[in-house]
C-alpha cells in the first residue's frame, strides 16, 4: 500500500461498530430472532420454463394451512411488484415466464408438512408449455412469440456524440469485435429472509434487505395501502451485493398478501437451492464494437451495440443497461460515438442489480476491444490507451464534462511499478516466442504459461443522470437526543459495507466527538426519513455528504437541553446538467477511478488458471476508513475474480444447471492470493470529507485484467467471461 | 416391535444383525447421505423409511493398522483427517484426501461411505483404484476381501450384500521406489468437486516398473481403470516400455490411446465432455510420455 | 437400546431431544437456542454452521444429531468465553475481517479448530483451515492476516 498524500484523520481506521458482536455470534439475523407463534411459508412455484396454467387442482389442505394466490390481493391493491414499473406479478395468474415463477404461497405451522404440501400443489398444476427464449438472439427473434410487448425489447436507447455516421463513412479502416458475459449469482451467505406480521394493526415486515423503502413501496402497492400504513424493519443483513435491492420486494409482497388472511407472524426464508435457482442474477451481455480509423490510424468513430438479457421481467434493467452503455467507452475519449443499448426479455429468472450494475459488462467489452485495436493497429496496448485517456475537462460520451482532476496517469505508473508489469509482459511474450508452447496442448510441455494484464476503468457514484434529484430526493435527519448523543435517522442500511461505522465517523468528525457516541440503530421505515436505497455507491458519497451537512447544523448545539432534530435534503450540484430524454449531459455527479493488474499462470495440462498477483490502485475521492475501504477492494476483487474465472451459470433448457453451492462455485480462501492496493487522494467537493463511491468500482476492472492476462498466457484472444478452463481449452483447440 | 429409525449398535456383531434384520442404511459421517437426501430447515431428511445404522463409533471400524506384510488396513468408518494424520498412509491417498474437501468434511467423511456410495467422481476412491486397494466386507456368512474395482459396478452400485458391511480398506504402503501421480481438475482450487480426478502409482526400482495403477474419475459411469493395460506394463524397463508404447503411433503412445478408448465423459453442470476428454489425454500423455520414462531412465530428481 | 441420547454441549451434559435423524443444526439452534450457528446452504458447502465435535470442526447442517451421542460438542457460545476464543474474536474484529458477518461465527469455529492443532499457523495453513468457510464479502485476506497475528495461547488443546 502507499499513501501519496498524508492521511486525513477521517481516513484513520477505527474498530467497526458492528464487528465484535458479529464475531461473537451475538448479532441476530432474521432467522435468529424469536417470533412467538411463528408460522412458516413456502412459495408454490411453476415447474416449467414457459407456458400457461391450464388447471390448478389444488389438493385439500389440512387445518391450519392456507394457500394464498392472486385472488387474495385486496380491492385497491394490485397484482404487481412495484419496482421502476408495475412490473412482475406477485403471483402468476396463468402465464409463466420463467422456471420457478411464484404461483401461490403456502402458510402453516409445520415445515415438513409444508414441504410435502408444496410439492403436491406444484404437481397438481397443469400447464400448456411453450417454446422458451433463452438467449439474447432468441429474444431478438422472438422465439416462441414475444414475451414482452411485440418485440421482447424492454428498452432501446441511443447515445450519440459528434457525427459517428460521417466519421465511420470516412474511415480508412474499420475494426470490429464482439464480447459476451454470463450470469452471476450473488450468493450472499444469508439467504433471502423475512417475517411478516401485524403490529398495532399495521402490516409489519422484518426483512433482510438493502432498501427498506423499496419494500414499503412494493407492499403498499400490492395491498393498496398508503405507504405510511406499512412498516418495514431491516434486520442485520448477511450480504446483499444488489441481490437484496429489489428481490426482497418479490418475497415481501407474497407474505403481505398472506397477511390479509392471517395475522402471522409468517416466516419466509428461502432454501439455498431455491435462492440460487429463482432469485435475480447479473445481466448476461453481448456487446458489439466497430471502430473507424482515419488515415493516420487514429480512432475517429466508435460504434457500440449493447444487448443485456433482462430475463423474464424488467426489474431495473433499463437503469442497469444505461450504466452499461455509459461504461462502454471506459476511460477513453473518442470524438464521434454512437452507443445503442437494448435490454431484452428472455425466459430466464429476471436479471437485476449486482455490484457494478452493468458497468462490469461494458468495461470488460471496452477493455478487450481496446486490446484488439492495439493488436490490429500494431501499437502497444498501453500506448494506445494513454493516447485516448479522459482528463479534466474532457467531454464524456454523453456530452458531459470530467470535472475532477484525473489521476489515472500516476495511478497507472504506480501499478506498473509495483507489479513490474513492463518487464513481466515482455518476458512472457519472449517465453511464448521461444518455446512456441503458447496455444499448443499440454503434450509439448507441462510448464505453466505466464501472462499479465491490465485494465483501466471508472465508476460513476450515485444514481444515473437526474435520479438523485428527481427520483430519490434523499432526506436525512440527525436527532439530538435528551442524553446529548446525536442519533442518525436515515434509511441506508448495513449490508457488510461498513456504513454503520462510516456514517458515525463522518458525523463525529464534524461534531468533534468520539464516533462511538453517535447512535445509528433504528432501521424502521416509520421512524426514519427516506434517504434512498443502499446501492449505486451512493451511501457514503451522497447520504454521507447530507449527514456531514446536517451535522454542521448541529455543531455547537449538543449541549442544548431537550430533544430536537436537524434535517438536510439533497440538492444537485449546480454545475451538473442532464437531459433524460436524450441521455445527454453529466451521467454521474462524479467518478471513482481504478487501475487493476493481474498476473496468471495457466496450466497447459488442465487449463486451470493460477492467479499469481493482483495489484490495484483507486481514486475514491478520500477514504472514510482505510480498513473498510481496503475490505471493499479485496472483497470486490475476489468476488470479481469469481465472475471472471469460476462462476458459471447456464440454462440451456431453461432451468439453471447449477443449483447447489457445490455446483455454483464461489471463491474459497485458497483460490486467490492477497490483493495489493494503493489509494490516491483527490477530495471531491460534494462528498463527505471529499469521499466518492467505493463499493462497486472495486469490482469493475478485475474481469478485463484477468482476461487480458489469460489472453497473453495462451496466445489466443479472449472475448467471453467467465474464462473457464473449458473455454480456454476450446480457444486453444480452435483452428 | 416397530422398526427403529436410528440404530446405534454396541458392536460390529450387533451391527451386522441390525443390518440384516432391518435392511438398515449404514451411516458414519453422513457427508454423502445427508447431502443427497437433503432436508429442508427443521425437517427430517427423506431417507426412504429405511432405518439408519450408525457405525461411526464402532472401534472395529475406526482403527488403522499394519498387517505386517506391507499393507495398511484402514477401518471403513475412519474419518479422513485420521487417515491423513497417519504416518503410513500412502502419499497418493494422502494427496487425494488433502484435495478432496475442506477440513469440516475431512473430519466427518469416511472411505467406507465413499465406497458404499460409489460415486464415479470420488477422489479418494479413485486413489484406491490406482493403489489396487482391497476392501474387507463382513456379513453373517463371514468375511471376504474384494479388490475395489470388483466391488463397485456402476454409479451408486456395488456388490456389497444386503446383510454386509464394509469394514476396512487395505492399501499397500509406500516403499522404496514408490511413485505417485495425482492431478485433479476441480470446480475450483479447494473444497471442490472433481471435473476429472487422475491418479497413478507404482514402483520403479532398478529401472523396472512394477505395480502400475492408473485410475481416472468423473470421465465415465465408474472410475476408469484397466487391469489388462497395467499388466502389459508390468516389469518393463525403459526399452520394453518404449516398445510397448510404440505399439500404437497415436499421440502419447499405446497406453494413452488405450486409456482414451476407455473413457466416456459427458457434459454436465460441472464441465464439458470435450474438456474432460482433452484434459484426460493431456494427463495421460504427461504420465506416459514424461513421468514414467523419466523415472525409468533414472533421471528423476 | 437406550432411549436417551446423551452428549456434552458446551461443557454440560445434555439429552438429545427428538429424532436422532434430525440435523444437528436444527437441534442446536431451535432446541438449545445456539444461534451463533448459521444456516447458509444446508448442504455442507458454506461452513456457516460450523461447530466442534470432539474438538474438530464439522458442518452441523449435514450431521444427524444422533451422531454426537457420547461425544463433545462445542459452539461459538462457549468458545468465545475462552482466552483463545477472545483472541480470535479480536483478530476478526480489529483487522477488518468482519463485513456482513454471517459467515463469521463459522469462520471463528474453524479458526479455533485450526489453532488447537496448529497454534502458530502460517498463511497457507490459515487459508487451508478456513477453506470450508465461504465468505462473499471480505475476500478472506483480512481474516487471514488477523489470525496470523494471534499470539499463541497455551492451554488445553484437547
PDB file of N, CA and C in Angstrom, chain A residues 14 16-18 22 493-505 520 534 539-540 624-625 628-629 632, chain C residues 98-100:
ATOM      1  N   UNK A  14     -10.781   2.764  12.394  1.00  0.00           N
ATOM      2  CA  UNK A  14     -11.298   2.537  13.752  1.00  0.00           C
ATOM      3  C   UNK A  14     -11.906   1.139  13.785  1.00  0.00           C
ATOM      4  N   UNK A  16     -14.776  -1.302  13.689  1.00  0.00           N
ATOM      5  CA  UNK A  16     -16.163  -1.231  13.194  1.00  0.00           C
ATOM      6  C   UNK A  16     -17.140  -1.419  14.347  1.00  0.00           C
ATOM      7  N   UNK A  17     -18.217  -0.669  14.325  1.00  0.00           N
ATOM      8  CA  UNK A  17     -19.143  -0.721  15.459  1.00  0.00           C
ATOM      9  C   UNK A  17     -19.884  -2.059  15.558  1.00  0.00           C
ATOM     10  N   UNK A  18     -20.012  -2.748  14.424  1.00  0.00           N
ATOM     11  CA  UNK A  18     -20.784  -3.991  14.445  1.00  0.00           C
ATOM     12  C   UNK A  18     -19.913  -5.243  14.505  1.00  0.00           C
ATOM     13  N   UNK A  22     -20.741  -9.297  15.900  1.00  0.00           N
ATOM     14  CA  UNK A  22     -20.822 -10.290  14.819  1.00  0.00           C
ATOM     15  C   UNK A  22     -19.804 -11.404  15.031  1.00  0.00           C
ATOM     16  N   UNK A 493     -28.698   1.175   5.021  1.00  0.00           N
ATOM     17  CA  UNK A 493     -28.500   0.094   5.974  1.00  0.00           C
ATOM     18  C   UNK A 493     -27.145  -0.579   5.802  1.00  0.00           C
ATOM     19  N   UNK A 494     -26.775  -1.255   6.873  1.00  0.00           N
ATOM     20  CA  UNK A 494     -25.527  -2.026   6.866  1.00  0.00           C
ATOM     21  C   UNK A 494     -25.775  -3.353   6.166  1.00  0.00           C
ATOM     22  N   UNK A 495     -24.991  -3.621   5.113  1.00  0.00           N
ATOM     23  CA  UNK A 495     -25.060  -4.947   4.478  1.00  0.00           C
ATOM     24  C   UNK A 495     -23.673  -5.573   4.444  1.00  0.00           C
ATOM     25  N   UNK A 496     -22.805  -5.045   5.302  1.00  0.00           N
ATOM     26  CA  UNK A 496     -21.434  -5.542   5.337  1.00  0.00           C
ATOM     27  C   UNK A 496     -20.427  -4.500   4.888  1.00  0.00           C
ATOM     28  N   UNK A 497     -20.919  -3.468   4.206  1.00  0.00           N
ATOM     29  CA  UNK A 497     -20.010  -2.491   3.605  1.00  0.00           C
ATOM     30  C   UNK A 497     -19.467  -1.487   4.616  1.00  0.00           C
ATOM     31  N   UNK A 498     -20.015  -1.482   5.822  1.00  0.00           N
ATOM     32  CA  UNK A 498     -19.423  -0.664   6.878  1.00  0.00           C
ATOM     33  C   UNK A 498     -20.109   0.646   7.155  1.00  0.00           C
ATOM     34  N   UNK A 499     -21.323   0.820   6.629  1.00  0.00           N
ATOM     35  CA  UNK A 499     -21.965   2.128   6.727  1.00  0.00           C
ATOM     36  C   UNK A 499     -22.330   2.484   8.178  1.00  0.00           C
ATOM     37  N   UNK A 500     -22.551   1.476   9.021  1.00  0.00           N
ATOM     38  CA  UNK A 500     -22.833   1.793  10.436  1.00  0.00           C
ATOM     39  C   UNK A 500     -21.655   2.551  11.043  1.00  0.00           C
ATOM     40  N   UNK A 501     -20.477   2.243  10.570  1.00  0.00           N
ATOM     41  CA  UNK A 501     -19.275   2.869  11.097  1.00  0.00           C
ATOM     42  C   UNK A 501     -18.943   4.167  10.357  1.00  0.00           C
ATOM     43  N   UNK A 502     -18.983   4.130   9.030  1.00  0.00           N
ATOM     44  CA  UNK A 502     -18.553   5.308   8.267  1.00  0.00           C
ATOM     45  C   UNK A 502     -19.482   6.498   8.503  1.00  0.00           C
ATOM     46  N   UNK A 503     -20.786   6.266   8.570  1.00  0.00           N
ATOM     47  CA  UNK A 503     -21.711   7.378   8.833  1.00  0.00           C
ATOM     48  C   UNK A 503     -21.414   7.996  10.210  1.00  0.00           C
ATOM     49  N   UNK A 504     -21.198   7.140  11.196  1.00  0.00           N
ATOM     50  CA  UNK A 504     -20.908   7.661  12.544  1.00  0.00           C
ATOM     51  C   UNK A 504     -19.605   8.444  12.542  1.00  0.00           C
ATOM     52  N   UNK A 505     -18.613   7.952  11.774  1.00  0.00           N
ATOM     53  CA  UNK A 505     -17.340   8.664  11.715  1.00  0.00           C
ATOM     54  C   UNK A 505     -17.492  10.043  11.080  1.00  0.00           C
ATOM     55  N   UNK A 520     -26.823   5.005  15.827  1.00  0.00           N
ATOM     56  CA  UNK A 520     -27.356   4.715  14.492  1.00  0.00           C
ATOM     57  C   UNK A 520     -27.846   3.279  14.520  1.00  0.00           C
ATOM     58  N   UNK A 534     -29.825   1.535  -0.429  1.00  0.00           N
ATOM     59  CA  UNK A 534     -28.415   1.235  -0.199  1.00  0.00           C
ATOM     60  C   UNK A 534     -27.892   0.531  -1.431  1.00  0.00           C
ATOM     61  N   UNK A 539     -24.230   5.531  -0.790  1.00  0.00           N
ATOM     62  CA  UNK A 539     -24.468   5.733   0.642  1.00  0.00           C
ATOM     63  C   UNK A 539     -23.499   6.751   1.214  1.00  0.00           C
ATOM     64  N   UNK A 540     -22.210   6.500   1.078  1.00  0.00           N
ATOM     65  CA  UNK A 540     -21.238   7.457   1.598  1.00  0.00           C
ATOM     66  C   UNK A 540     -21.228   8.723   0.749  1.00  0.00           C
ATOM     67  N   UNK A 624     -13.063   7.122   3.829  1.00  0.00           N
ATOM     68  CA  UNK A 624     -13.578   7.482   5.159  1.00  0.00           C
ATOM     69  C   UNK A 624     -12.963   6.589   6.231  1.00  0.00           C
ATOM     70  N   UNK A 625     -12.605   5.368   5.852  1.00  0.00           N
ATOM     71  CA  UNK A 625     -11.936   4.491   6.818  1.00  0.00           C
ATOM     72  C   UNK A 625     -11.101   3.533   5.993  1.00  0.00           C
ATOM     73  N   UNK A 628     -11.892  -0.254   6.097  1.00  0.00           N
ATOM     74  CA  UNK A 628     -13.180  -0.560   5.471  1.00  0.00           C
ATOM     75  C   UNK A 628     -13.050  -0.482   3.954  1.00  0.00           C
ATOM     76  N   UNK A 629     -12.359   0.539   3.478  1.00  0.00           N
ATOM     77  CA  UNK A 629     -12.166   0.675   2.031  1.00  0.00           C
ATOM     78  C   UNK A 629     -11.326  -0.494   1.515  1.00  0.00           C
ATOM     79  N   UNK A 632     -13.409  -3.417   1.021  1.00  0.00           N
ATOM     80  CA  UNK A 632     -14.163  -3.346  -0.238  1.00  0.00           C
ATOM     81  C   UNK A 632     -13.268  -3.731  -1.412  1.00  0.00           C
TER      82      UNK A 632
ATOM     83  N   UNK C  98     -14.401  -8.610   9.459  1.00  0.00           N
ATOM     84  CA  UNK C  98     -15.857  -8.774   9.518  1.00  0.00           C
ATOM     85  C   UNK C  98     -16.535  -7.764   8.599  1.00  0.00           C
ATOM     86  N   UNK C  99     -17.363  -8.239   7.703  1.00  0.00           N
ATOM     87  CA  UNK C  99     -18.220  -7.317   6.954  1.00  0.00           C
ATOM     88  C   UNK C  99     -19.676  -7.653   7.281  1.00  0.00           C
ATOM     89  N   UNK C 100     -20.363  -8.390   6.411  1.00  0.00           N
ATOM     90  CA  UNK C 100     -21.771  -8.663   6.748  1.00  0.00           C
ATOM     91  C   UNK C 100     -21.878  -9.550   7.976  1.00  0.00           C
TER      92      UNK C 100
END
